[in-house]
PDB file of C-alpha atoms in Angstrom:
ATOM      1  CA  PRO A   1     123.036-129.252 105.188  1.00  0.00           C
ATOM      2  CA  GLU A   2     126.080-130.103 103.051  1.00  0.00           C
ATOM      3  CA  GLU A   3     123.941-129.999  99.923  1.00  0.00           C
ATOM      4  CA  ALA A   4     122.361-126.683 100.921  1.00  0.00           C
ATOM      5  CA  GLY A   5     125.767-125.155 101.705  1.00  0.00           C
ATOM      6  CA  ALA A   6     127.166-126.298  98.362  1.00  0.00           C
ATOM      7  CA  ALA A   7     124.098-124.940  96.538  1.00  0.00           C
ATOM      8  CA  VAL A   8     124.520-121.509  98.161  1.00  0.00           C
ATOM      9  CA  ALA A   9     128.227-121.429  97.232  1.00  0.00           C
ATOM     10  CA  ALA A  10     127.473-122.468  93.635  1.00  0.00           C
ATOM     11  CA  GLU A  11     124.525-120.117  93.032  1.00  0.00           C
ATOM     12  CA  SER A  12     126.462-117.111  94.334  1.00  0.00           C
ATOM     13  CA  SER A  13     129.451-117.890  92.095  1.00  0.00           C
ATOM     14  CA  THR A  14     129.639-120.044  88.925  1.00  0.00           C
ATOM     15  CA  GLY A  15     126.764-122.518  89.326  1.00  0.00           C
ATOM     16  CA  THR A  16     123.294-122.628  87.793  1.00  0.00           C
ATOM     17  CA  TRP A  17     120.441-125.141  87.762  1.00  0.00           C
ATOM     18  CA  THR A  18     121.813-127.269  84.932  1.00  0.00           C
ATOM     19  CA  THR A  19     125.018-128.027  83.018  1.00  0.00           C
ATOM     20  CA  VAL A  20     125.732-125.541  80.225  1.00  0.00           C
ATOM     21  CA  TRP A  21     128.158-125.891  77.303  1.00  0.00           C
ATOM     22  CA  THR A  22     129.910-122.600  78.167  1.00  0.00           C
ATOM     23  CA  ASP A  23     131.241-124.224  81.366  1.00  0.00           C
ATOM     24  CA  GLY A  24     133.975-125.675  79.187  1.00  0.00           C
ATOM     25  CA  LEU A  25     135.136-122.242  78.059  1.00  0.00           C
ATOM     26  CA  THR A  26     136.550-121.205  81.444  1.00  0.00           C
ATOM     27  CA  SER A  27     138.244-122.702  84.488  1.00  0.00           C
ATOM     28  CA  LEU A  28     135.311-123.277  86.830  1.00  0.00           C
ATOM     29  CA  ASP A  29     137.665-124.635  89.441  1.00  0.00           C
ATOM     30  CA  ARG A  30     139.339-121.266  89.689  1.00  0.00           C
ATOM     31  CA  TYR A  31     136.169-119.198  89.983  1.00  0.00           C
ATOM     32  CA  LYS A  32     133.718-121.263  92.005  1.00  0.00           C
ATOM     33  CA  GLY A  33     132.727-120.510  95.598  1.00  0.00           C
ATOM     34  CA  ARG A  34     133.423-123.266  98.124  1.00  0.00           C
ATOM     35  CA  CYS A  35     131.499-124.274 101.224  1.00  0.00           C
ATOM     36  CA  TYR A  36     134.395-125.484 103.388  1.00  0.00           C
ATOM     37  CA  HIS A  37     132.839-125.989 106.831  1.00  0.00           C
ATOM     38  CA  ILE A  38     129.383-126.604 108.346  1.00  0.00           C
ATOM     39  CA  GLU A  39     128.449-126.613 112.015  1.00  0.00           C
ATOM     40  CA  PRO A  40     125.061-126.888 113.778  1.00  0.00           C
ATOM     41  CA  VAL A  41     123.664-123.818 115.568  1.00  0.00           C
ATOM     42  CA  ALA A  42     123.816-124.485 119.322  1.00  0.00           C
ATOM     43  CA  GLY A  43     120.387-125.095 120.842  1.00  0.00           C
ATOM     44  CA  GLU A  44     118.538-124.978 117.516  1.00  0.00           C
ATOM     45  CA  GLU A  45     117.081-127.819 115.491  1.00  0.00           C
ATOM     46  CA  ASN A  46     117.747-127.997 111.745  1.00  0.00           C
ATOM     47  CA  GLN A  47     119.826-124.816 111.725  1.00  0.00           C
ATOM     48  CA  TYR A  48     123.410-124.764 110.512  1.00  0.00           C
ATOM     49  CA  ILE A  49     126.197-122.261 109.981  1.00  0.00           C
ATOM     50  CA  ALA A  50     127.905-122.701 106.613  1.00  0.00           C
ATOM     51  CA  TYR A  51     131.282-121.117 105.900  1.00  0.00           C
ATOM     52  CA  VAL A  52     131.650-120.166 102.233  1.00  0.00           C
ATOM     53  CA  ALA A  53     134.816-118.814 100.580  1.00  0.00           C
ATOM     54  CA  TYR A  54     134.915-116.954  97.248  1.00  0.00           C
ATOM     55  CA  PRO A  55     137.855-116.229  94.929  1.00  0.00           C
ATOM     56  CA  LEU A  56     138.717-112.524  94.966  1.00  0.00           C
ATOM     57  CA  ASP A  57     138.480-112.267  91.171  1.00  0.00           C
ATOM     58  CA  LEU A  58     134.689-112.638  91.374  1.00  0.00           C
ATOM     59  CA  PHE A  59     134.312-109.094  92.734  1.00  0.00           C
ATOM     60  CA  GLU A  60     134.639-105.684  91.119  1.00  0.00           C
ATOM     61  CA  GLU A  61     137.109-103.443  92.940  1.00  0.00           C
ATOM     62  CA  GLY A  62     135.605-100.641  95.025  1.00  0.00           C
ATOM     63  CA  SER A  63     131.981-101.733  94.511  1.00  0.00           C
ATOM     64  CA  VAL A  64     129.855-102.607  97.543  1.00  0.00           C
ATOM     65  CA  THR A  65     126.966-102.991  95.101  1.00  0.00           C
ATOM     66  CA  ASN A  66     128.736-105.759  93.203  1.00  0.00           C
ATOM     67  CA  MET A  67     129.921-107.445  96.408  1.00  0.00           C
ATOM     68  CA  PHE A  68     126.364-107.745  97.720  1.00  0.00           C
ATOM     69  CA  THR A  69     124.903-108.689  94.337  1.00  0.00           C
ATOM     70  CA  SER A  70     127.347-111.585  94.173  1.00  0.00           C
ATOM     71  CA  ILE A  71     127.054-112.827  97.746  1.00  0.00           C
ATOM     72  CA  VAL A  72     123.360-112.296  98.566  1.00  0.00           C
ATOM     73  CA  GLY A  73     121.817-111.326  95.233  1.00  0.00           C
ATOM     74  CA  ASN A  74     120.068-114.565  94.246  1.00  0.00           C
ATOM     75  CA  VAL A  75     120.527-117.203  96.918  1.00  0.00           C
ATOM     76  CA  PHE A  76     117.869-115.883  99.310  1.00  0.00           C
ATOM     77  CA  GLY A  77     115.151-116.957  96.879  1.00  0.00           C
ATOM     78  CA  PHE A  78     116.285-120.586  96.868  1.00  0.00           C
ATOM     79  CA  LYS A  79     113.420-123.094  97.154  1.00  0.00           C
ATOM     80  CA  ALA A  80     115.767-125.579  98.829  1.00  0.00           C
ATOM     81  CA  LEU A  81     116.214-123.277 101.832  1.00  0.00           C
ATOM     82  CA  ARG A  82     113.499-122.424 104.336  1.00  0.00           C
ATOM     83  CA  ALA A  83     115.504-119.438 105.583  1.00  0.00           C
ATOM     84  CA  LEU A  84     118.969-117.969 105.089  1.00  0.00           C
ATOM     85  CA  ARG A  85     120.887-115.318 107.010  1.00  0.00           C
ATOM     86  CA  LEU A  86     124.250-113.746 106.265  1.00  0.00           C
ATOM     87  CA  GLU A  87     125.883-113.549 109.705  1.00  0.00           C
ATOM     88  CA  ASP A  88     129.260-112.040 108.867  1.00  0.00           C
ATOM     89  CA  LEU A  89     131.779-111.261 106.149  1.00  0.00           C
ATOM     90  CA  ARG A  90     135.532-111.599 106.435  1.00  0.00           C
ATOM     91  CA  ILE A  91     136.953-109.356 103.731  1.00  0.00           C
ATOM     92  CA  PRO A  92     140.647-109.667 102.777  1.00  0.00           C
ATOM     93  CA  PRO A  93     142.798-106.504 103.119  1.00  0.00           C
ATOM     94  CA  ALA A  94     143.659-106.630  99.396  1.00  0.00           C
ATOM     95  CA  TYR A  95     139.973-106.051  98.565  1.00  0.00           C
ATOM     96  CA  ILE A  96     139.375-103.543 101.384  1.00  0.00           C
ATOM     97  CA  LYS A  97     142.182-101.396  99.971  1.00  0.00           C
ATOM     98  CA  THR A  98     140.210-100.873  96.749  1.00  0.00           C
ATOM     99  CA  PHE A  99     137.600 -98.825  98.681  1.00  0.00           C
ATOM    100  CA  GLN A 100     137.936 -95.200  99.732  1.00  0.00           C
ATOM    101  CA  GLY A 101     136.059 -95.686 103.018  1.00  0.00           C
ATOM    102  CA  PRO A 102     134.871 -92.783 105.213  1.00  0.00           C
ATOM    103  CA  PRO A 103     135.271 -89.296 103.714  1.00  0.00           C
ATOM    104  CA  HIS A 104     137.123 -87.927 106.773  1.00  0.00           C
ATOM    105  CA  GLY A 105     136.804 -89.837 110.058  1.00  0.00           C
ATOM    106  CA  ILE A 106     136.717 -89.029 113.764  1.00  0.00           C
ATOM    107  CA  GLN A 107     139.905 -86.966 114.124  1.00  0.00           C
ATOM    108  CA  VAL A 108     139.196 -84.688 111.156  1.00  0.00           C
ATOM    109  CA  GLU A 109     135.655 -84.104 112.422  1.00  0.00           C
ATOM    110  CA  ARG A 110     136.924 -83.074 115.861  1.00  0.00           C
ATOM    111  CA  ASP A 111     139.489 -80.783 114.232  1.00  0.00           C
ATOM    112  CA  LYS A 112     136.824 -79.142 112.070  1.00  0.00           C
ATOM    113  CA  LEU A 113     134.559 -78.569 115.075  1.00  0.00           C
ATOM    114  CA  ASN A 114     137.385 -77.784 117.529  1.00  0.00           C
ATOM    115  CA  LYS A 115     135.769 -80.091 120.102  1.00  0.00           C
ATOM    116  CA  TYR A 116     137.846 -82.654 121.983  1.00  0.00           C
ATOM    117  CA  GLY A 117     137.690 -84.958 124.983  1.00  0.00           C
ATOM    118  CA  ARG A 118     133.923 -85.375 125.113  1.00  0.00           C
ATOM    119  CA  PRO A 119     131.071 -86.876 123.088  1.00  0.00           C
ATOM    120  CA  LEU A 120     129.406 -84.610 120.542  1.00  0.00           C
ATOM    121  CA  LEU A 121     125.821 -83.879 121.554  1.00  0.00           C
ATOM    122  CA  GLY A 122     122.987 -83.565 119.073  1.00  0.00           C
ATOM    123  CA  CYS A 123     119.270 -84.077 118.578  1.00  0.00           C
ATOM    124  CA  THR A 124     116.730 -84.659 115.832  1.00  0.00           C
ATOM    125  CA  ILE A 125     114.183 -81.948 115.088  1.00  0.00           C
ATOM    126  CA  LYS A 126     110.610 -83.078 115.866  1.00  0.00           C
ATOM    127  CA  PRO A 127     107.958 -83.225 114.562  1.00  0.00           C
ATOM    128  CA  LYS A 128     110.037 -84.529 111.686  1.00  0.00           C
ATOM    129  CA  LEU A 129     107.326 -83.780 109.121  1.00  0.00           C
ATOM    130  CA  GLY A 130     104.891 -80.889 108.938  1.00  0.00           C
ATOM    131  CA  LEU A 131     106.938 -77.846 109.969  1.00  0.00           C
ATOM    132  CA  SER A 132     107.539 -75.034 107.495  1.00  0.00           C
ATOM    133  CA  ALA A 133     111.167 -74.350 106.593  1.00  0.00           C
ATOM    134  CA  LYS A 134     111.201 -71.145 108.650  1.00  0.00           C
ATOM    135  CA  ASN A 135     109.859 -72.793 111.802  1.00  0.00           C
ATOM    136  CA  TYR A 136     112.182 -75.745 111.260  1.00  0.00           C
ATOM    137  CA  GLY A 137     115.136 -73.359 111.146  1.00  0.00           C
ATOM    138  CA  ARG A 138     113.840 -71.673 114.278  1.00  0.00           C
ATOM    139  CA  ALA A 139     113.895 -75.001 116.139  1.00  0.00           C
ATOM    140  CA  VAL A 140     117.444 -75.652 114.866  1.00  0.00           C
ATOM    141  CA  TYR A 141     118.582 -72.266 116.185  1.00  0.00           C
ATOM    142  CA  GLU A 142     117.027 -72.792 119.638  1.00  0.00           C
ATOM    143  CA  CYS A 143     118.715 -76.198 119.994  1.00  0.00           C
ATOM    144  CA  LEU A 144     122.144 -74.997 118.873  1.00  0.00           C
ATOM    145  CA  ARG A 145     121.904 -71.798 120.936  1.00  0.00           C
ATOM    146  CA  GLY A 146     120.920 -73.910 123.938  1.00  0.00           C
ATOM    147  CA  GLY A 147     124.197 -75.835 123.857  1.00  0.00           C
ATOM    148  CA  LEU A 148     123.950 -78.684 121.346  1.00  0.00           C
ATOM    149  CA  ASP A 149     126.789 -79.271 118.885  1.00  0.00           C
ATOM    150  CA  PHE A 150     124.510 -80.599 116.154  1.00  0.00           C
ATOM    151  CA  THR A 151     120.906 -80.936 115.116  1.00  0.00           C
ATOM    152  CA  LYS A 152     119.748 -83.247 112.349  1.00  0.00           C
ATOM    153  CA  ASP A 153     117.083 -83.893 109.739  1.00  0.00           C
ATOM    154  CA  ASP A 154     115.215 -87.147 110.161  1.00  0.00           C
ATOM    155  CA  GLU A 155     115.487 -89.926 107.593  1.00  0.00           C
ATOM    156  CA  ASN A 156     112.338 -88.998 105.641  1.00  0.00           C
ATOM    157  CA  VAL A 157     112.894 -85.234 105.566  1.00  0.00           C
ATOM    158  CA  ASN A 158     113.752 -84.820 101.880  1.00  0.00           C
ATOM    159  CA  SER A 159     111.856 -82.270  99.780  1.00  0.00           C
ATOM    160  CA  GLN A 160     108.128 -82.372 100.498  1.00  0.00           C
ATOM    161  CA  PRO A 161     105.452 -79.832  99.495  1.00  0.00           C
ATOM    162  CA  PHE A 162     105.352 -78.241 102.980  1.00  0.00           C
ATOM    163  CA  MET A 163     109.150 -77.804 103.091  1.00  0.00           C
ATOM    164  CA  ARG A 164     111.290 -77.855  99.969  1.00  0.00           C
ATOM    165  CA  TRP A 165     114.926 -78.837 100.438  1.00  0.00           C
ATOM    166  CA  ARG A 166     116.404 -75.531  99.292  1.00  0.00           C
ATOM    167  CA  ASP A 167     114.302 -73.531 101.757  1.00  0.00           C
ATOM    168  CA  ARG A 168     115.251 -75.891 104.588  1.00  0.00           C
ATOM    169  CA  PHE A 169     118.947 -75.672 103.742  1.00  0.00           C
ATOM    170  CA  LEU A 170     118.817 -71.860 103.718  1.00  0.00           C
ATOM    171  CA  PHE A 171     116.946 -71.468 107.009  1.00  0.00           C
ATOM    172  CA  CYS A 172     119.127 -74.089 108.714  1.00  0.00           C
ATOM    173  CA  ALA A 173     122.316 -72.376 107.506  1.00  0.00           C
ATOM    174  CA  GLU A 174     120.990 -69.071 108.865  1.00  0.00           C
ATOM    175  CA  ALA A 175     120.282 -70.754 112.223  1.00  0.00           C
ATOM    176  CA  ILE A 176     123.785 -72.285 112.316  1.00  0.00           C
ATOM    177  CA  TYR A 177     125.557 -68.982 111.637  1.00  0.00           C
ATOM    178  CA  LYS A 178     123.416 -67.096 114.154  1.00  0.00           C
ATOM    179  CA  ALA A 179     124.071 -69.687 116.876  1.00  0.00           C
ATOM    180  CA  GLN A 180     127.796 -69.718 116.051  1.00  0.00           C
ATOM    181  CA  ALA A 181     128.021 -65.935 116.312  1.00  0.00           C
ATOM    182  CA  GLU A 182     126.265 -65.917 119.691  1.00  0.00           C
ATOM    183  CA  THR A 183     128.117 -68.848 121.281  1.00  0.00           C
ATOM    184  CA  GLY A 184     131.567 -68.575 119.711  1.00  0.00           C
ATOM    185  CA  GLU A 185     131.422 -72.320 118.943  1.00  0.00           C
ATOM    186  CA  ILE A 186     131.288 -74.196 115.659  1.00  0.00           C
ATOM    187  CA  LYS A 187     127.828 -75.694 115.098  1.00  0.00           C
ATOM    188  CA  GLY A 188     126.248 -77.944 112.487  1.00  0.00           C
ATOM    189  CA  HIS A 189     123.010 -79.430 111.202  1.00  0.00           C
ATOM    190  CA  TYR A 190     122.880 -82.768 109.348  1.00  0.00           C
ATOM    191  CA  LEU A 191     121.240 -81.659 106.102  1.00  0.00           C
ATOM    192  CA  ASN A 192     119.609 -84.698 104.497  1.00  0.00           C
ATOM    193  CA  ALA A 193     120.758 -84.814 100.871  1.00  0.00           C
ATOM    194  CA  THR A 194     118.913 -88.083 100.088  1.00  0.00           C
ATOM    195  CA  ALA A 195     116.938 -87.691  96.853  1.00  0.00           C
ATOM    196  CA  GLY A 196     115.163 -89.610  94.106  1.00  0.00           C
ATOM    197  CA  THR A 197     118.181 -89.580  91.772  1.00  0.00           C
ATOM    198  CA  CYS A 198     121.955 -89.498  92.247  1.00  0.00           C
ATOM    199  CA  GLU A 199     122.151 -86.259  90.275  1.00  0.00           C
ATOM    200  CA  GLU A 200     119.630 -84.540  92.544  1.00  0.00           C
ATOM    201  CA  MET A 201     121.432 -85.839  95.641  1.00  0.00           C
ATOM    202  CA  ILE A 202     124.768 -84.400  94.470  1.00  0.00           C
ATOM    203  CA  LYS A 203     123.019 -81.117  93.592  1.00  0.00           C
ATOM    204  CA  ARG A 204     121.848 -80.839  97.204  1.00  0.00           C
ATOM    205  CA  ALA A 205     125.316 -81.636  98.531  1.00  0.00           C
ATOM    206  CA  VAL A 206     126.818 -78.966  96.242  1.00  0.00           C
ATOM    207  CA  PHE A 207     124.329 -76.394  97.569  1.00  0.00           C
ATOM    208  CA  ALA A 208     125.193 -77.349 101.165  1.00  0.00           C
ATOM    209  CA  ARG A 209     128.880 -76.840 100.397  1.00  0.00           C
ATOM    210  CA  GLU A 210     128.146 -73.443  98.843  1.00  0.00           C
ATOM    211  CA  LEU A 211     126.341 -72.431 102.034  1.00  0.00           C
ATOM    212  CA  GLY A 212     129.494 -73.311 103.974  1.00  0.00           C
ATOM    213  CA  VAL A 213     127.844 -75.779 106.366  1.00  0.00           C
ATOM    214  CA  PRO A 214     130.045 -78.573 107.752  1.00  0.00           C
ATOM    215  CA  ILE A 215     127.957 -81.713 107.236  1.00  0.00           C
ATOM    216  CA  VAL A 216     125.349 -83.469 105.091  1.00  0.00           C
ATOM    217  CA  MET A 217     123.457 -86.702 105.639  1.00  0.00           C
ATOM    218  CA  HIS A 218     122.326 -89.691 103.587  1.00  0.00           C
ATOM    219  CA  ASP A 219     119.992 -92.698 104.033  1.00  0.00           C
ATOM    220  CA  TYR A 220     122.397 -95.328 102.745  1.00  0.00           C
ATOM    221  CA  LEU A 221     120.077 -98.340 102.514  1.00  0.00           C
ATOM    222  CA  THR A 222     117.040 -96.671 100.936  1.00  0.00           C
ATOM    223  CA  GLY A 223     119.321 -94.445  98.836  1.00  0.00           C
ATOM    224  CA  GLY A 224     121.453 -97.387  97.728  1.00  0.00           C
ATOM    225  CA  PHE A 225     125.153 -98.201  97.928  1.00  0.00           C
ATOM    226  CA  THR A 226     126.038 -96.741  94.539  1.00  0.00           C
ATOM    227  CA  ALA A 227     124.509 -93.384  95.499  1.00  0.00           C
ATOM    228  CA  ASN A 228     126.142 -93.512  98.927  1.00  0.00           C
ATOM    229  CA  THR A 229     129.618 -94.196  97.547  1.00  0.00           C
ATOM    230  CA  SER A 230     129.202 -91.358  95.022  1.00  0.00           C
ATOM    231  CA  LEU A 231     128.214 -88.956  97.810  1.00  0.00           C
ATOM    232  CA  ALA A 232     131.094 -90.127 100.031  1.00  0.00           C
ATOM    233  CA  HIS A 233     133.563 -89.418  97.213  1.00  0.00           C
ATOM    234  CA  TYR A 234     132.061 -85.951  96.708  1.00  0.00           C
ATOM    235  CA  CYS A 235     132.228 -85.221 100.449  1.00  0.00           C
ATOM    236  CA  ARG A 236     135.878 -86.253 100.670  1.00  0.00           C
ATOM    237  CA  ASP A 237     136.835 -84.094  97.691  1.00  0.00           C
ATOM    238  CA  ASN A 238     134.939 -81.066  98.995  1.00  0.00           C
ATOM    239  CA  GLY A 239     135.516 -81.089 102.744  1.00  0.00           C
ATOM    240  CA  LEU A 240     131.989 -82.060 103.823  1.00  0.00           C
ATOM    241  CA  LEU A 241     131.394 -84.459 106.701  1.00  0.00           C
ATOM    242  CA  LEU A 242     128.893 -87.240 105.973  1.00  0.00           C
ATOM    243  CA  HIS A 243     126.401 -88.615 108.480  1.00  0.00           C
ATOM    244  CA  ILE A 244     124.637 -91.877 107.614  1.00  0.00           C
ATOM    245  CA  HIS A 245     121.129 -92.920 108.635  1.00  0.00           C
ATOM    246  CA  ARG A 246     120.361 -96.647 108.557  1.00  0.00           C
ATOM    247  CA  ALA A 247     116.646 -96.344 107.673  1.00  0.00           C
ATOM    248  CA  MET A 248     115.263 -99.732 106.491  1.00  0.00           C
ATOM    249  CA  HIS A 249     117.944-101.772 108.292  1.00  0.00           C
ATOM    250  CA  ALA A 250     115.417-103.683 110.429  1.00  0.00           C
ATOM    251  CA  VAL A 251     113.702-105.002 107.282  1.00  0.00           C
ATOM    252  CA  ILE A 252     116.984-106.773 106.560  1.00  0.00           C
ATOM    253  CA  ASP A 253     118.480-107.554 109.967  1.00  0.00           C
ATOM    254  CA  ARG A 254     115.727-107.957 112.563  1.00  0.00           C
ATOM    255  CA  GLN A 255     114.709-111.568 111.894  1.00  0.00           C
ATOM    256  CA  LYS A 256     117.125-113.900 113.644  1.00  0.00           C
ATOM    257  CA  ASN A 257     116.870-116.675 111.037  1.00  0.00           C
ATOM    258  CA  HIS A 258     116.589-114.778 107.751  1.00  0.00           C
ATOM    259  CA  GLY A 259     118.185-111.712 106.177  1.00  0.00           C
ATOM    260  CA  MET A 260     121.496-110.190 107.142  1.00  0.00           C
ATOM    261  CA  HIS A 261     123.147-109.284 110.449  1.00  0.00           C
ATOM    262  CA  PHE A 262     123.695-105.550 111.024  1.00  0.00           C
ATOM    263  CA  ARG A 263     127.441-106.140 111.430  1.00  0.00           C
ATOM    264  CA  VAL A 264     127.515-106.938 107.691  1.00  0.00           C
ATOM    265  CA  LEU A 265     125.657-103.712 106.877  1.00  0.00           C
ATOM    266  CA  ALA A 266     128.064-101.826 109.157  1.00  0.00           C
ATOM    267  CA  LYS A 267     131.104-103.253 107.346  1.00  0.00           C
ATOM    268  CA  ALA A 268     129.511-102.379 104.009  1.00  0.00           C
ATOM    269  CA  LEU A 269     129.079 -98.789 105.167  1.00  0.00           C
ATOM    270  CA  ARG A 270     132.720 -98.564 106.272  1.00  0.00           C
ATOM    271  CA  LEU A 271     133.679 -99.569 102.725  1.00  0.00           C
ATOM    272  CA  SER A 272     131.097 -97.402 100.948  1.00  0.00           C
ATOM    273  CA  GLY A 273     131.842 -94.314 103.044  1.00  0.00           C
ATOM    274  CA  GLY A 274     130.358 -92.352 105.936  1.00  0.00           C
ATOM    275  CA  ASP A 275     131.825 -90.462 108.899  1.00  0.00           C
ATOM    276  CA  HIS A 276     129.230 -91.683 111.362  1.00  0.00           C
ATOM    277  CA  ILE A 277     126.210 -93.968 111.329  1.00  0.00           C
ATOM    278  CA  HIS A 278     123.405 -94.891 113.698  1.00  0.00           C
ATOM    279  CA  ALA A 279     124.666 -98.121 115.269  1.00  0.00           C
ATOM    280  CA  GLY A 280     121.698 -98.672 117.590  1.00  0.00           C
ATOM    281  CA  THR A 281     121.045 -97.658 121.167  1.00  0.00           C
ATOM    282  CA  VAL A 282     120.785 -99.387 124.523  1.00  0.00           C
ATOM    283  CA  VAL A 283     117.921 -97.187 125.742  1.00  0.00           C
ATOM    284  CA  GLY A 284     114.826 -95.672 124.137  1.00  0.00           C
ATOM    285  CA  LYS A 285     112.104 -96.846 121.768  1.00  0.00           C
ATOM    286  CA  LEU A 286     114.096 -98.952 119.276  1.00  0.00           C
ATOM    287  CA  GLU A 287     115.459-102.451 119.798  1.00  0.00           C
ATOM    288  CA  GLY A 288     119.110-103.039 120.677  1.00  0.00           C
ATOM    289  CA  GLU A 289     121.239-104.935 123.165  1.00  0.00           C
ATOM    290  CA  ARG A 290     124.145-103.344 124.998  1.00  0.00           C
ATOM    291  CA  GLU A 291     126.944-105.805 124.144  1.00  0.00           C
ATOM    292  CA  ILE A 292     125.896-106.149 120.496  1.00  0.00           C
ATOM    293  CA  THR A 293     125.585-102.379 120.044  1.00  0.00           C
ATOM    294  CA  LEU A 294     128.997-101.708 121.607  1.00  0.00           C
ATOM    295  CA  GLY A 295     130.380-104.420 119.317  1.00  0.00           C
ATOM    296  CA  PHE A 296     129.090-102.471 116.288  1.00  0.00           C
ATOM    297  CA  VAL A 297     130.806 -99.340 117.629  1.00  0.00           C
ATOM    298  CA  ASP A 298     134.141-101.172 117.995  1.00  0.00           C
ATOM    299  CA  LEU A 299     133.749-102.701 114.533  1.00  0.00           C
ATOM    300  CA  LEU A 300     133.072 -99.327 112.901  1.00  0.00           C
ATOM    301  CA  ARG A 301     136.084 -97.718 114.601  1.00  0.00           C
ATOM    302  CA  ASP A 302     138.408-100.615 113.875  1.00  0.00           C
ATOM    303  CA  ASP A 303     141.476-100.050 111.728  1.00  0.00           C
TER     304      ASP A 303
END
């Protein structure tokens, strides 16, 4: 285990598979990662927890992309390891301060919606695929008129042949304004701005802002951290709330002995930027345990 821990620390910092002459041109001692503690996993055979520390200078400021590329980019393909899982990250405040974080946060959202002292109630429009934009907007109106604060697009509602994004945005905005006029409350619909390119994603967010709606949405794992951080910056500058969907998270975090724990993905999202994210549920069709899920909630709200 000591050898494996050292190999992980080296590969994710200054090491490679052989000695190279350029090693002499820098101070490797200053830049190398260090595996400083190893302990066996309780109740498991041949499983160990390795604690690895990295010098702060190895990471680009304000870049979740670079942070993950450094820490988990290559080491998961190591032949020497049967399986590897990133359980947690402890990030120093000096590095955290280089990130913008959520565009607005809980208090600003409540102020925008004028809703206090209770949870916000929303639902996802179903069937998520197959409705025309007009009928989709109709469903949004019925939900908001019936008392919900929000409705939302599902993760894969982007811009398909049966419902192009611009049509959906227009009909949803119409539904929001109609429901607001009839109820006297501020309403919203999470308009999914996720797209094939960053430019297209920002274009959709700009259109949402022009319509005057309060919130857009992004799939931060399938869309990528660079795209997500760009959208979070745009939302902060332009007064849009940003909802985050965690589509694809189970590919990364569901296996208990390989991949990455969701708490790491949650921390990454706090840095990259989002006002709220799916943190799992304790009821319903998807997996999740009560204590773990509530732990994610506390982590995401932590100062």
